[in-house]
Short mmCIF file of C-alpha atoms in Angstrom, two decimals:
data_model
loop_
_atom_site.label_atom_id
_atom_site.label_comp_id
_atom_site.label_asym_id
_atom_site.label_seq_id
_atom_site.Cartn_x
_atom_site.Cartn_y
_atom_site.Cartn_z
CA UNK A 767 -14.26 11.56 0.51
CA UNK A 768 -10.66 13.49 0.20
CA UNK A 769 -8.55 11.15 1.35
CA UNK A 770 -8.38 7.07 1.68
CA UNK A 771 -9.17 6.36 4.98
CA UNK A 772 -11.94 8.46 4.71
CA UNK A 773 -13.48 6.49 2.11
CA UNK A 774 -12.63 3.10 4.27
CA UNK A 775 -14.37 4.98 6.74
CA UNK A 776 -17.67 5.56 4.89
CA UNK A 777 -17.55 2.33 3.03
CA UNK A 778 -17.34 0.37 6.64
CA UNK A 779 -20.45 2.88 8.15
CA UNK A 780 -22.44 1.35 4.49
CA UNK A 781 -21.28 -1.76 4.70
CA UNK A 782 -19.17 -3.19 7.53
CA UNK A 783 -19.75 -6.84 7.03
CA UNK A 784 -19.19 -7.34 3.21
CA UNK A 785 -16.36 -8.96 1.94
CA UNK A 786 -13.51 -6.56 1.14
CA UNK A 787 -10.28 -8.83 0.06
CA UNK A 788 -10.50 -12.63 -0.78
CA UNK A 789 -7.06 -14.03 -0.56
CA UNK A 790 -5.96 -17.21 -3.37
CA UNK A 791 -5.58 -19.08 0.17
CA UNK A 792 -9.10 -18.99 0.86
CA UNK A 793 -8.99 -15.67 3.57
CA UNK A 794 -11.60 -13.36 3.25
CA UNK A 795 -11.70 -10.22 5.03
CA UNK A 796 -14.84 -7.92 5.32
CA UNK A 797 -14.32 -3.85 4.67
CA UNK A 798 -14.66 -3.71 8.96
CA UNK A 799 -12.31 -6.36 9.62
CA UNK A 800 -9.77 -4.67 7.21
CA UNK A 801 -10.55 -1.27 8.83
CA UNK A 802 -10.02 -2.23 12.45
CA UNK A 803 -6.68 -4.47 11.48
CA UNK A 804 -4.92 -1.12 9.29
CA UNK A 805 -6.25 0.73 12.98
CA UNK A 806 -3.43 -1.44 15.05
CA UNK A 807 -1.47 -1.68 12.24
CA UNK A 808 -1.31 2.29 12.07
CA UNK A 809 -0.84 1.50 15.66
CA UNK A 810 2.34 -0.72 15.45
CA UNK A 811 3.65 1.83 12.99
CA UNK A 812 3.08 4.60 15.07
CA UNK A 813 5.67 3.30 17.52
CA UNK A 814 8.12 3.42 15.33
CA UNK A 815 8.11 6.64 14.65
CA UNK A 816 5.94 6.84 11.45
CA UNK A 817 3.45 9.64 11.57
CA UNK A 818 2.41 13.07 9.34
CA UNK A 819 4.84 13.52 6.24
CA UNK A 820 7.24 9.83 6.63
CA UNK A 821 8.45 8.86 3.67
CA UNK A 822 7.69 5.00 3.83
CA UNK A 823 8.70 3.07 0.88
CA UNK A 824 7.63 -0.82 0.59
CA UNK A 825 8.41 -3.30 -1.92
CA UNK A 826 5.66 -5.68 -1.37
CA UNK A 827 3.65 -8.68 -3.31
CA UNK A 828 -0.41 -8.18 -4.06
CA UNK A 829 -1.48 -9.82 -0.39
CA UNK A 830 -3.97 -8.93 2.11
CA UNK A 831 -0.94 -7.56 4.08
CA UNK A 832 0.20 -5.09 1.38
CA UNK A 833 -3.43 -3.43 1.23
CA UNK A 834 -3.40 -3.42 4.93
CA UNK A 835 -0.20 -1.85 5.39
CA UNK A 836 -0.18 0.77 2.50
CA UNK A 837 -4.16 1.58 4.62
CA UNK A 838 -2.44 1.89 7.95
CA UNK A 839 -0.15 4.27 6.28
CA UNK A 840 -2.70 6.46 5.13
CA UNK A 841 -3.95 6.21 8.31
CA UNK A 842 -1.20 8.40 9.40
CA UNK A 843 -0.52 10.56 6.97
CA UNK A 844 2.68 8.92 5.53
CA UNK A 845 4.28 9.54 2.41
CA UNK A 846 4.52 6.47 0.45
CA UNK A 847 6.57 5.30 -2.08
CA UNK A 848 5.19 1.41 -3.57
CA UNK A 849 7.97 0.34 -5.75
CA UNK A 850 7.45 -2.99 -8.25
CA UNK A 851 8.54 -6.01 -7.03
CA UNK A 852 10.79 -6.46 -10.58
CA UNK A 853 13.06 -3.15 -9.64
CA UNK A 854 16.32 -3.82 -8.37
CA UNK A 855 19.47 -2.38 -6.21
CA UNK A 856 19.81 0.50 -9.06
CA UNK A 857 16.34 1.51 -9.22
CA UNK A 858 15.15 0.66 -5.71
CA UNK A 859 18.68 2.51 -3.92
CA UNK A 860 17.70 5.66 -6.20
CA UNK A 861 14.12 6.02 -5.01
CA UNK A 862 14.65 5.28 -1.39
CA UNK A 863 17.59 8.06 -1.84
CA UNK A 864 15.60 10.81 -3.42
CA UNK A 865 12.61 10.26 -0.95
CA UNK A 866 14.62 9.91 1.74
CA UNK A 867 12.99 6.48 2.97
CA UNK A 868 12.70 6.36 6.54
CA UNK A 869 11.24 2.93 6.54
CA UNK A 870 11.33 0.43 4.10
CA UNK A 871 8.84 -2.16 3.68
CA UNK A 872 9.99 -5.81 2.26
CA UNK A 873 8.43 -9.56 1.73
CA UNK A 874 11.93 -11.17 2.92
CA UNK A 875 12.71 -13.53 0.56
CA UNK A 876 10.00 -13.50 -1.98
CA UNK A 877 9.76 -15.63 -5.45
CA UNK A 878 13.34 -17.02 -5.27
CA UNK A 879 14.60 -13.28 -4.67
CA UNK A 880 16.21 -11.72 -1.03
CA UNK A 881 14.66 -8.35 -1.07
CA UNK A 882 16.06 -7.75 1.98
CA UNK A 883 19.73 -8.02 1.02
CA UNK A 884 18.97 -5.89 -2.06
CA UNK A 885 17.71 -3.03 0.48
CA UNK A 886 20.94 -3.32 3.08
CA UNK A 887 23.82 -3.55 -0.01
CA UNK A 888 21.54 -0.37 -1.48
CA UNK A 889 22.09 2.18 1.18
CA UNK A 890 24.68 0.39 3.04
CA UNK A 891 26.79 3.37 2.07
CA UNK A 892 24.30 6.12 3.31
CA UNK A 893 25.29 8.07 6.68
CA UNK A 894 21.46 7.32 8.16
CA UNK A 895 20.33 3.97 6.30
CA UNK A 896 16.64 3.12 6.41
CA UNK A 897 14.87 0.95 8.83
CA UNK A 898 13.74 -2.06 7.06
CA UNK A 899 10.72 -4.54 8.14
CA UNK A 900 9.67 -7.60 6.76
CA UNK A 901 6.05 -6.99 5.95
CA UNK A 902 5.00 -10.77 4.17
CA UNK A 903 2.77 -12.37 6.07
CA UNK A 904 2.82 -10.05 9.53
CA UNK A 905 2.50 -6.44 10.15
CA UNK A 906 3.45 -4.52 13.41
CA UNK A 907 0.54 -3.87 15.73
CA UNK A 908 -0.44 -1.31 18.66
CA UNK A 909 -3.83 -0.67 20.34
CA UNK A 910 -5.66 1.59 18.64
CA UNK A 911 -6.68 3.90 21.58
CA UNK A 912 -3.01 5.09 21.38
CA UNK A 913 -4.10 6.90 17.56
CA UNK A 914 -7.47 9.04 19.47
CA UNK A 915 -5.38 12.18 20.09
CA UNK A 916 -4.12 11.81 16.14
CA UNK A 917 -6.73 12.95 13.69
CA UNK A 918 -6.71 10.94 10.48
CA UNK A 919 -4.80 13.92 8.57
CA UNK A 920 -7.13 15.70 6.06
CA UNK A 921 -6.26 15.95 2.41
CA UNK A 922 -8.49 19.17 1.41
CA UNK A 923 -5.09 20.97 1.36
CA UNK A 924 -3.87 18.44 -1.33
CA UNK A 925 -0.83 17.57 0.53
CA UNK A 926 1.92 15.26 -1.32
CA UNK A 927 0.99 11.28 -0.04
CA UNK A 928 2.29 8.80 -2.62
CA UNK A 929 5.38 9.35 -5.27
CA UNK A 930 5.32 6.58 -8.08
CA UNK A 931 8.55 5.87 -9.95
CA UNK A 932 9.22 4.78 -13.53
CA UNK A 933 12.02 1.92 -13.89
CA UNK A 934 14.34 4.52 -15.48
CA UNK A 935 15.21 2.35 -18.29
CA UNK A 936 17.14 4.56 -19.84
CA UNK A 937 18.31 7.19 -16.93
CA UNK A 938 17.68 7.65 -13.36
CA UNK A 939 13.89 6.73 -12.38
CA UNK A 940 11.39 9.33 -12.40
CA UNK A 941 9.06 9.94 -9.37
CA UNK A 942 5.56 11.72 -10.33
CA UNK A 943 3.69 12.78 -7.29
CA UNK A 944 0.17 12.70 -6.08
CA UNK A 945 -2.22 13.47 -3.47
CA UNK A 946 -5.01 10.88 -2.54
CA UNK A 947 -7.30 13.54 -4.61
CA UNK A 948 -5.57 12.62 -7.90
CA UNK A 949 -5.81 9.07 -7.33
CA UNK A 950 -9.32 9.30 -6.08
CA UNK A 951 -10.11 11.08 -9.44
CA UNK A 952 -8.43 8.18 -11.07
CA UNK A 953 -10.33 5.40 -9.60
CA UNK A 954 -13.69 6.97 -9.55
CA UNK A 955 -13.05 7.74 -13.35
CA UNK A 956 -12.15 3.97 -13.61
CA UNK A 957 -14.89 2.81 -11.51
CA UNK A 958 -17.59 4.28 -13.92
CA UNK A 959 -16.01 3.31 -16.88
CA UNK A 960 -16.02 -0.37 -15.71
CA UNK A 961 -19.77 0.21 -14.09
CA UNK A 962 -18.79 -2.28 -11.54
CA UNK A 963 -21.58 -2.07 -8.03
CA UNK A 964 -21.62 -3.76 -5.17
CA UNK A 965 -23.09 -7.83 -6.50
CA UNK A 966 -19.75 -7.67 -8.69
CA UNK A 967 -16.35 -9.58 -7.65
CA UNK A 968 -13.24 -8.21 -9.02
CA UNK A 969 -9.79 -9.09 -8.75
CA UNK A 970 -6.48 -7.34 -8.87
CA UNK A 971 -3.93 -9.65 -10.43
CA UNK A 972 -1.31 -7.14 -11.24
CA UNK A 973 1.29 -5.81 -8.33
CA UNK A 974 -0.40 -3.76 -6.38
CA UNK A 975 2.68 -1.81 -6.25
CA UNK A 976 1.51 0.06 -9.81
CA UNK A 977 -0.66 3.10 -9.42
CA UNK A 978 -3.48 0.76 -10.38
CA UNK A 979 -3.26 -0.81 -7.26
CA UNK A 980 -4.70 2.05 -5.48
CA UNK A 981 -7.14 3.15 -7.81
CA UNK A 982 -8.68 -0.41 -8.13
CA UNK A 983 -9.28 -0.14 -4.32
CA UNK A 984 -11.10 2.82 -4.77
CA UNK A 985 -13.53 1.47 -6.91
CA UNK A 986 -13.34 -1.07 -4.29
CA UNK A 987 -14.45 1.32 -1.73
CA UNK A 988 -16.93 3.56 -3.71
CA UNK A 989 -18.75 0.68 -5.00
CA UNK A 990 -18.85 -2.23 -2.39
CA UNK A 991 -17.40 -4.83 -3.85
CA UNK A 992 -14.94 -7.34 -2.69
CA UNK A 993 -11.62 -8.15 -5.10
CA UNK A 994 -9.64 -11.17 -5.61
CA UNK A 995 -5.91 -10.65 -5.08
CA UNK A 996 -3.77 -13.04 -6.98
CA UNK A 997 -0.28 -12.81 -5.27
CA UNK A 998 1.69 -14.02 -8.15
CA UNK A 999 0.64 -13.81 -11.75
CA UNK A 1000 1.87 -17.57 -13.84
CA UNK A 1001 0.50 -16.81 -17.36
#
């Protein structure tokens, strides 16, 4: 596979009714049900104008929603920016700047923080601010049908679809980018150096937001096992 959803693709032709995500409120999802939920969720997205090449950047917990989301935008071919839920006006107002952010994806209020507000009073000053969405607990949906004319965009060309940022500690953050080949690469690499198959259940416990987020779902999808997401991490 050279791209995401066409490894959610193959995994739901293998294996459509195994569980995918398993939720610390007791919600389990199966690799199909996911699939056909990021489909109207692409869908809803769609509408608002997010297709080939939108920078998208979210700000979002580890939640069945997050994964679903980040699919959906893969879906399309967005360019997407996951930022960690511990950055703030300085860091988050840089990234959505140098990306150009056409959509910004929040929880809303989220562990005794307003993500929200931090978003508006970060690009209150720009000429064209983003669009922002609360993404928590519901996602914007559309029928499906409406994606048939829009092939799921191929990545054999390698084209740019997610830009990580450090926190910038010391300067401005720094954005490395990748294609869903080098994070493929990454999570097969991981995948065989955990040996994981399809009887095993993991369980992603750190944001999602980091670039392990996305590479633990590929050993997701290669392998055929479900994964425990653990929304909030009290040591």
């Amino acid at each position: 596979a050279h791209s995401f959803w066409e490894l959610l693709n193959r995994r739901v032709v293998d294996s459509p009714d195994w569980p995918m995500l398993i939720d610390d409120t007791d919600r389990t999802f199966t690799f199909a049900e996911v699939h056909d939920r990021a489909e109207r969720v692409a869908a809803g997205f769609a509408t608002m104008g997010v297709g080939e090449g939108t920078p998208v950047t979210w700000v979002l917990p580890t939640r069945v929603e997050t994964i679903v989301a980040s699919l959906a935008l893969s879906r399309l071919g967005a360019v997407q920016n996951p930022l960690l839920h511990i950055y703030r006006e300085r860091e988050v107002g840089f990234c959505i700047r140098q990306t150009g952010a056409e959509l910004v994806l929040v929880p809303g209020e989220w562990n005794n923080f307003d993500y929200k507000a931090m978003v508006e009073t970060a690009t209150d000053d720009l000429a064209h601010p983003p669009a922002i969405l609360e993404a928590y607990d519901e996602l914007p949906e559309g029928d499906p049908a409406s994606l048939a004319p829009l092939e799921p965009p191929s990545a054999n060309d390698g084209p740019i679809r997610w830009i990580y940022y450090t926190s910038g500690t010391t300067s401005d953050p720094k954005g490395a980018m990748h294609t869903d080949a080098t994070l493929i690469a990454g999570g097969i690499g991981l995948a065989r150096a955990l040996g994981v198959g399809a009887d095993d259940v993991g369980s992603i416990a750190f944001p999602y937001a980091h670039i392990g987020g996305p590479d633990y779902l590929v050993c997701m999808l290669a392998n055929g096992f479900p994964a425990v997401l653990i929304e909030k991490f009290d040591l």
